[in-house]
Coordinates of C-alpha atoms and ligand atoms in Angstrom, one line a residue:
X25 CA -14.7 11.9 16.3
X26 CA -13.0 14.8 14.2
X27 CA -14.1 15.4 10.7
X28 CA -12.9 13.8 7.7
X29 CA -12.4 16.6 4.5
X30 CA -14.3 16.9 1.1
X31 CA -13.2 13.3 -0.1
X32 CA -15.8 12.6 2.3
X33 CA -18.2 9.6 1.3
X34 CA -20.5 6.3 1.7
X35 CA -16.8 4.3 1.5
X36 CA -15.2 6.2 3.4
X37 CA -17.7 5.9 6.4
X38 CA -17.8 2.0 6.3
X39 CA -13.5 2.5 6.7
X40 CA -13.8 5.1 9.6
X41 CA -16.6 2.4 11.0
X42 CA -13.8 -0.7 11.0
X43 CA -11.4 1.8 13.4
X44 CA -13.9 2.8 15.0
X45 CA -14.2 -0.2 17.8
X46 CA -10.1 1.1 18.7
X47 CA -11.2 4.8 19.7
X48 CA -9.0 6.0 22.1
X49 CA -6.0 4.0 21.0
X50 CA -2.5 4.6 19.6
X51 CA -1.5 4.6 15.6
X52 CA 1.9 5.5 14.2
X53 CA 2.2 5.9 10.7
X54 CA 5.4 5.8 9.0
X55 CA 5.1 7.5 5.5
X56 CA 1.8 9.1 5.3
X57 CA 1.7 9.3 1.4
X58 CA -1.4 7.4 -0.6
X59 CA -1.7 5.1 2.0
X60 CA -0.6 5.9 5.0
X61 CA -2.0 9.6 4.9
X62 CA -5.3 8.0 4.5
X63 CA -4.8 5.2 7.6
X64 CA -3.9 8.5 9.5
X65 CA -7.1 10.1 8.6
X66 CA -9.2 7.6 9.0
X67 CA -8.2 6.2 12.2
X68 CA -8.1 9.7 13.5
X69 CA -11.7 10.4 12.2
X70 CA -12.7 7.0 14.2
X71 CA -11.2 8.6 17.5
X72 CA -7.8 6.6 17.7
X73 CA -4.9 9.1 18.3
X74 CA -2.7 9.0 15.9
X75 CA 1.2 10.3 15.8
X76 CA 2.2 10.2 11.8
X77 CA 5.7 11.1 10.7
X78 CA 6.5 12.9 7.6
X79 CA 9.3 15.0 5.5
X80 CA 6.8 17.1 4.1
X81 CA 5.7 20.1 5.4
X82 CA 2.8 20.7 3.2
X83 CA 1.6 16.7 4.2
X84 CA 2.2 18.1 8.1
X85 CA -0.4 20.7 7.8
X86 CA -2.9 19.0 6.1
X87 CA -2.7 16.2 8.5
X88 CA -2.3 18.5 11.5
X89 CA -5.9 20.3 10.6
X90 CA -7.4 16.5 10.2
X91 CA -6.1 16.2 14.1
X92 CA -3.3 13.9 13.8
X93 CA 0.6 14.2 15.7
X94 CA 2.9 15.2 13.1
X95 CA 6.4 14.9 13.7
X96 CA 8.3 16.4 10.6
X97 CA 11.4 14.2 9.5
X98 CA 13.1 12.0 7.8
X99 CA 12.1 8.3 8.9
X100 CA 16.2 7.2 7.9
X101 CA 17.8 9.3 10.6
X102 CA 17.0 8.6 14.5
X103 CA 16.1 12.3 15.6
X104 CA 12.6 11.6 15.8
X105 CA 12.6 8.8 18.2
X106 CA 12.7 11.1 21.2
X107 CA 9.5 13.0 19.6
X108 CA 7.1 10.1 18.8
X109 CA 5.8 8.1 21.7
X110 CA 6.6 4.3 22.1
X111 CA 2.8 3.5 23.3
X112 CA 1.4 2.8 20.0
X113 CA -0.5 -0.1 20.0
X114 CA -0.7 -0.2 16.2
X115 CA 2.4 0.7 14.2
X116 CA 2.2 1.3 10.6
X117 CA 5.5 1.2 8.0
X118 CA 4.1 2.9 4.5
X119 CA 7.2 4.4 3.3
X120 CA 7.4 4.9 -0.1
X121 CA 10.8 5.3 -2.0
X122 CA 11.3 8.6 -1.3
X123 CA 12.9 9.4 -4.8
X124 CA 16.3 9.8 -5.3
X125 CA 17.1 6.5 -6.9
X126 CA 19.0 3.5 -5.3
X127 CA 20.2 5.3 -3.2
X128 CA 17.2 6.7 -1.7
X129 CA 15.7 3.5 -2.0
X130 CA 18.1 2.5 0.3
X131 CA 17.6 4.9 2.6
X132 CA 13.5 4.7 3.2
X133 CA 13.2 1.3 2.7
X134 CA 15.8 0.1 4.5
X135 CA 17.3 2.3 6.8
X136 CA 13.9 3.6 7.2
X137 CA 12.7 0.2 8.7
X138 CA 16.3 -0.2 10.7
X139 CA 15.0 3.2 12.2
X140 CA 11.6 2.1 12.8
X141 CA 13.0 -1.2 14.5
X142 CA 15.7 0.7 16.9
X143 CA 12.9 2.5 18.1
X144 CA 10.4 -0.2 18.5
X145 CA 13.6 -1.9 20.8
X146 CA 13.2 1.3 23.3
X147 CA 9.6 0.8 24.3
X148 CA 9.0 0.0 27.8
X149 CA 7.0 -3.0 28.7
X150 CA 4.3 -4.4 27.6
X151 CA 6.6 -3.5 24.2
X152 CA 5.8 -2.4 21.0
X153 CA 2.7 -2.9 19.2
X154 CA 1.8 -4.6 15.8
X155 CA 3.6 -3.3 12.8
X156 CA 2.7 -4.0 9.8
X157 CA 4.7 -3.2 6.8
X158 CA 3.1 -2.6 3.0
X159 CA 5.9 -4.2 1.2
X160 CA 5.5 -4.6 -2.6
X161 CA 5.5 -8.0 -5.4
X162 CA 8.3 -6.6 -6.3
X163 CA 10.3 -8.7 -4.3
X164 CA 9.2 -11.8 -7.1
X165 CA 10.7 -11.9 -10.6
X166 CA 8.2 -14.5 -11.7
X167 CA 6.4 -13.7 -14.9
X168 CA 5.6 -15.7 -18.3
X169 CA 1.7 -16.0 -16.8
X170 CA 3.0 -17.2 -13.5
X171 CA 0.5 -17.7 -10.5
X172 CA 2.5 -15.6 -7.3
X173 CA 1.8 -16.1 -3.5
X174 CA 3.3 -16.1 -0.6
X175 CA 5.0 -19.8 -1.2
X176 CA 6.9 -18.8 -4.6
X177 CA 10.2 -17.8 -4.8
X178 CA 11.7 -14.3 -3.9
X179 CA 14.6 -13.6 -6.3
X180 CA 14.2 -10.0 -7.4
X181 CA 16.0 -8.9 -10.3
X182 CA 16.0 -5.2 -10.1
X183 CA 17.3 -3.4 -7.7
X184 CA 14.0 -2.3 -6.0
X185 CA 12.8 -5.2 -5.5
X186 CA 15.9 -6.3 -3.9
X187 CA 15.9 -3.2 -1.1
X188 CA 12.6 -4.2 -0.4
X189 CA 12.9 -7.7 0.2
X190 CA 15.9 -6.7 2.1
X191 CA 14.0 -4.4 4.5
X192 CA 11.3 -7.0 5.3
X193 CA 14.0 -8.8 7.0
X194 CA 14.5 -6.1 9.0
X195 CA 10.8 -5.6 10.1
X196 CA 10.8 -9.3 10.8
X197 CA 13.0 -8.3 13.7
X198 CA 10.9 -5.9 15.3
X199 CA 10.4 -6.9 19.2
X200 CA 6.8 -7.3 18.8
X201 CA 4.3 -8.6 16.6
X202 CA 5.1 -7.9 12.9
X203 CA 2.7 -8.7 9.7
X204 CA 4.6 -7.6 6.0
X205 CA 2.0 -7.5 3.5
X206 CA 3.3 -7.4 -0.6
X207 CA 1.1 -5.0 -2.3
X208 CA 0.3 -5.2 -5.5
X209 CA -0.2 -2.4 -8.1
X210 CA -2.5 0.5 -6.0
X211 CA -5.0 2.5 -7.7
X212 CA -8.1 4.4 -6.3
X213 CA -9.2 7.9 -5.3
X214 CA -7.4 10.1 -6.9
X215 CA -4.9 7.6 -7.9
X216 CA -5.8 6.2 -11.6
X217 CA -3.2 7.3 -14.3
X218 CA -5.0 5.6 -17.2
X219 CA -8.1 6.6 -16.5
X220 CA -7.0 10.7 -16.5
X221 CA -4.9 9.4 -19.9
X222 CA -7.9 8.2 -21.4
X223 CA -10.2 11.1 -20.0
X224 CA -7.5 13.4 -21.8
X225 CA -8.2 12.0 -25.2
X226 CA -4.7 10.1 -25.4
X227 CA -5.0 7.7 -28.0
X228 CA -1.3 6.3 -27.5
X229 CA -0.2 4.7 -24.6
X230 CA 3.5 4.5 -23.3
X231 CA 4.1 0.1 -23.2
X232 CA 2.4 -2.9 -23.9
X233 CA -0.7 -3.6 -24.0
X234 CA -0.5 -7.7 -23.2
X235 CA 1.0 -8.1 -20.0
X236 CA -1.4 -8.7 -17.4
X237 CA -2.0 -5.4 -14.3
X238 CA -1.8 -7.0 -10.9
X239 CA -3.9 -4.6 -8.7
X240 CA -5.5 -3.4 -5.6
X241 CA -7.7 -0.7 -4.5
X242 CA -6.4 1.4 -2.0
X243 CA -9.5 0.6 0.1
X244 CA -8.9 -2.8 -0.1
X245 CA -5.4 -2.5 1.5
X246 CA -6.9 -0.5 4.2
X247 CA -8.9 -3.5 4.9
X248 CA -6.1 -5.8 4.6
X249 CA -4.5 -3.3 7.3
X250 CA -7.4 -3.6 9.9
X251 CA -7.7 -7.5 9.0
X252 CA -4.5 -8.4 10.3
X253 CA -4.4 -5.6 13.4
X254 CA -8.0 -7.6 14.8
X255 CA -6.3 -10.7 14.5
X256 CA -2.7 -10.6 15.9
X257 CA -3.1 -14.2 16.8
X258 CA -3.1 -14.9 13.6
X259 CA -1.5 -12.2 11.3
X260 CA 1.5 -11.8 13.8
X261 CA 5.2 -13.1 11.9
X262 CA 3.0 -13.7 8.3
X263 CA 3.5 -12.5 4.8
X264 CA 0.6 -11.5 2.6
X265 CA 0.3 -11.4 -1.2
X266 CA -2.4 -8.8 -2.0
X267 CA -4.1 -8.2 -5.0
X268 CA -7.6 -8.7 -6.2
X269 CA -7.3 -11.5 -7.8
X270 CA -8.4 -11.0 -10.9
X271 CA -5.4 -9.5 -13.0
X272 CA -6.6 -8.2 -16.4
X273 CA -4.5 -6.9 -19.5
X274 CA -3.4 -3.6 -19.6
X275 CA -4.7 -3.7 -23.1
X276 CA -8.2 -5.1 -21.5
X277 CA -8.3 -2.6 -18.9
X278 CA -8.1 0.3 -21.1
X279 CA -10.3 -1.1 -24.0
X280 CA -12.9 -1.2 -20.9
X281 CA -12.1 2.1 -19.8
X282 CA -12.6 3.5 -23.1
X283 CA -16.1 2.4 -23.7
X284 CA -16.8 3.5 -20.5
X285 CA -15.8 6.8 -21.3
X286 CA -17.1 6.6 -25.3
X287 CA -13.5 7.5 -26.6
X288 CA -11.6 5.6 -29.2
X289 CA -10.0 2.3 -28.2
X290 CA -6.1 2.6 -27.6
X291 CA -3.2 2.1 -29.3
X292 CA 0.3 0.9 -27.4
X293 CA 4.0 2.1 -28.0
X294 CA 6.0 -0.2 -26.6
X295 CA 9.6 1.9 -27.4
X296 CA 8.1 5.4 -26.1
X297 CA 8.1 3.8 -22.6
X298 CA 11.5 3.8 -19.9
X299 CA 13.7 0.5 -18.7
X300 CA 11.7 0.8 -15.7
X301 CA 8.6 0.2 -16.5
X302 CA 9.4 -2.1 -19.6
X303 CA 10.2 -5.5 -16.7
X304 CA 6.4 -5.1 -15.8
X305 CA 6.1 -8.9 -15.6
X306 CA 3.3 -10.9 -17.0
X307 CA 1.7 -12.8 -14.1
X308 CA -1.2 -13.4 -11.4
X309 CA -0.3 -12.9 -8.2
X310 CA -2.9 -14.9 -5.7
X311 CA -4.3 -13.8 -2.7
X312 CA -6.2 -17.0 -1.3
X313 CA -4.3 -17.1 2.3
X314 CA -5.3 -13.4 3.5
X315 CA -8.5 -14.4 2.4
X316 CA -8.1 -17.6 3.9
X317 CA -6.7 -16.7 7.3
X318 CA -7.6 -13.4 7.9
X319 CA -10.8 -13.4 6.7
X320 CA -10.0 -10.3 4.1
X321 CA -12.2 -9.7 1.2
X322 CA -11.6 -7.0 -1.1
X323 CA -14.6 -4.9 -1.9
X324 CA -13.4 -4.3 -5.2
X325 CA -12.8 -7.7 -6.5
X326 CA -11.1 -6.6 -10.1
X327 CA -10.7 -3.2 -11.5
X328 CA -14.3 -3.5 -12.9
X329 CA -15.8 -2.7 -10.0
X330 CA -12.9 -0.2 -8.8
X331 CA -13.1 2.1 -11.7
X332 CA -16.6 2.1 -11.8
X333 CA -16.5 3.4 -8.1
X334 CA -14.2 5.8 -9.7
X335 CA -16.0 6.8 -12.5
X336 CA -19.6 7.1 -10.7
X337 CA -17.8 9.5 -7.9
Ligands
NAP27 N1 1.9 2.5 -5.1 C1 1.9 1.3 -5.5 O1 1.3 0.9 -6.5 C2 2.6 0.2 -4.6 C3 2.7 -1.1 -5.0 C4 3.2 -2.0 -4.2 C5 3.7 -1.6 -3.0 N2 3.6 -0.3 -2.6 C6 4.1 0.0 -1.2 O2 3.1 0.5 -0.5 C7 3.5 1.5 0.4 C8 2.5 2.7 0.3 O3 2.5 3.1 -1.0 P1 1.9 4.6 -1.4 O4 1.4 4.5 -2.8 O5 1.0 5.0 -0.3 O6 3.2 5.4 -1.4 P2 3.4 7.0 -1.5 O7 2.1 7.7 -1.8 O8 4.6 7.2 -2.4 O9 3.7 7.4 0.0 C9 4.9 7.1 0.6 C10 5.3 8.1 1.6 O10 6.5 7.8 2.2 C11 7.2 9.0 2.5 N3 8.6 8.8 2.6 C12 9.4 8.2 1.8 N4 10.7 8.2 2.2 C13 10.6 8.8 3.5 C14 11.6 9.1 4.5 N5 12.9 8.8 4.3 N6 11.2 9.7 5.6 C15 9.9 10.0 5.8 N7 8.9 9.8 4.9 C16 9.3 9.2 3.7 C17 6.8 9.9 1.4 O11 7.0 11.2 1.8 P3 7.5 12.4 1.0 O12 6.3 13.2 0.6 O13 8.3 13.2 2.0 O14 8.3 11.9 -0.1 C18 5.4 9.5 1.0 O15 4.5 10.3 1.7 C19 4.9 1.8 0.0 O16 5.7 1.1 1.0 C20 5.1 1.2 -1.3 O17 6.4 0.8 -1.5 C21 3.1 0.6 -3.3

């Protein structure tokens, strides 16, 4: 096994122990951000070999010191396919927007999985391994306190949500197996916005305060990753809703936070925040059939437990 860095801990040696039983296997990651840059680590701390592609040079050193194949490029374009070998047996699509609006939207989502899928189609027999991609609730308008799983309806009504959807039709046609699960909000190591806000001393917050946050711990969906590669049988041509289940107000979350950290509770300004972020709908998205069927259980079953993790570390 290779090292992990700093970010070393208790946690993080109970994920490398789930890779672990696939030492000596192959991983591709697509999009090694938040996600996917951890996957990458961790599966190559556990001994798999793991190629990851990425447009960013500073990503491609840190993850070339952790051990892992870099392949610096743009997932969109097809100049990679030559440099990343077909024999992965596990295939991972973590893209994230990439920036850029629509347009690059367009282009990581879904030209990034149209690029992903072309060069699936090339591997030799026994074919492609199981790709999973972390799509997003996006793809659901549903709010006014909605429940959300993987039976409701997918009518997006912004544009990202749209490209999403859109680009888990084209992972659906990936010549192997293929599991798309919809993430809900992440959060976790070095990835907590309000709590840094609250640390600050902000006293205002940009939004409302009553709709509810859908979220998962980045852990969490790491589990949700390995859950569905042990079980192709199973988690092969399904869609996922993840979240922990237990969706919370934002106003609720940061009242919590706040004692937690003895500062004053916070006030909300609903106009100081953009159009984006204002069609945050009000809703609980359910994850009872990962549980269910795959057996997944998220360690951190609200953001109680999460950003106490958080805040003991
Ligand atoms: N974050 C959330 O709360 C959330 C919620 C629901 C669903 N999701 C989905 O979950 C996935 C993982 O999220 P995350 O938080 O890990 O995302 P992230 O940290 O933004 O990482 C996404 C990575 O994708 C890379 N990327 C984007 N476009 C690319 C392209 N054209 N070619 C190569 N690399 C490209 C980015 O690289 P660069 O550094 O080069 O830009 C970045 O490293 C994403 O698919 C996201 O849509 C996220």
């Amino acid at each position: 096994m290779t090292s992990l860095s700093s970010s070393h801990t208790v946690d993080t040696d109970a994920l490398v122990a789930l890779f672990a039983p696939w030492a000596g296997r192959r991983l591709a990651v697509f999009g090694a951000g938040y996600v996917g840059g951890a996957v990458a680590r961790l599966a190559r701390t556990a001994g798999l070999q793991v190629q990851a592609l990425t447009r960013n040079p500073a990503t491609a050193s840190a993850l070339a010191a952790a051990g892992v194949d870099v392949v610096v490029d743009d997932l969109s374009g097809a100049g990679w396919h030559a440099r990343m070998p077909h024999a992965a047996d596990f295939v991972l699509d973590a893209v994230g927007s990439g920036g850029g609006g629509p347009e690059g939207y367009r282009r990581s989502y879904v030209e990034g999985a149209r690029s992903i899928v072309a060069w699936g189609a090339a591997t030799p027999p026994p074919g492609p391994g199981h790709l999973i991609y972390t799509s997003s609730t996006s793809v659901y308008a549903q709010g006014a306190g909605a429940r959300v799983d993987e039976s409701s309806s997918t009518e997006p009504v912004e544009e990202g949500g749209r490209l999403t959807l859109e680009s888990e039709g084209v992972v659906r046609t990936w010549a192997g197996p293929w599991t798309v699960l919809r993430l809900a909000g992440i959060y976790g190591p070095e990835r907590h916005l309000l709590l840094d806000q609250l640390r600050a001393g902000v006293t205002e917050l940009a939004g409302r305060g009553e709709h509810r946050l859908n979220l998962v711990h980045r852990d969490d969906v790491i589990r949700a990753l390995v859950a569905a590669w042990r079980a192709p049988e199973r988690a092969a041509g399904q869609t996922y809703t993840l979240a922990d289940g237990q969706p919370e107000t934002r106003a609720a979350v940061a009242a919590w936070l706040a004692t937690r950290l003895g500062r004053a509770l916070p006030g909300f300004a609903a106009e100081a925040v953009s159009t984006r972020r204002r069609h945050v709908p009000d809703r609980v998205v359910v994850s009872d059939r990962i549980q269910r069927e795959l057996g997944w259980r998220p360690r951190y079953p609200s953001f109680r437990e999460g950003y106490a993790a958080l805040l003991e570390a």
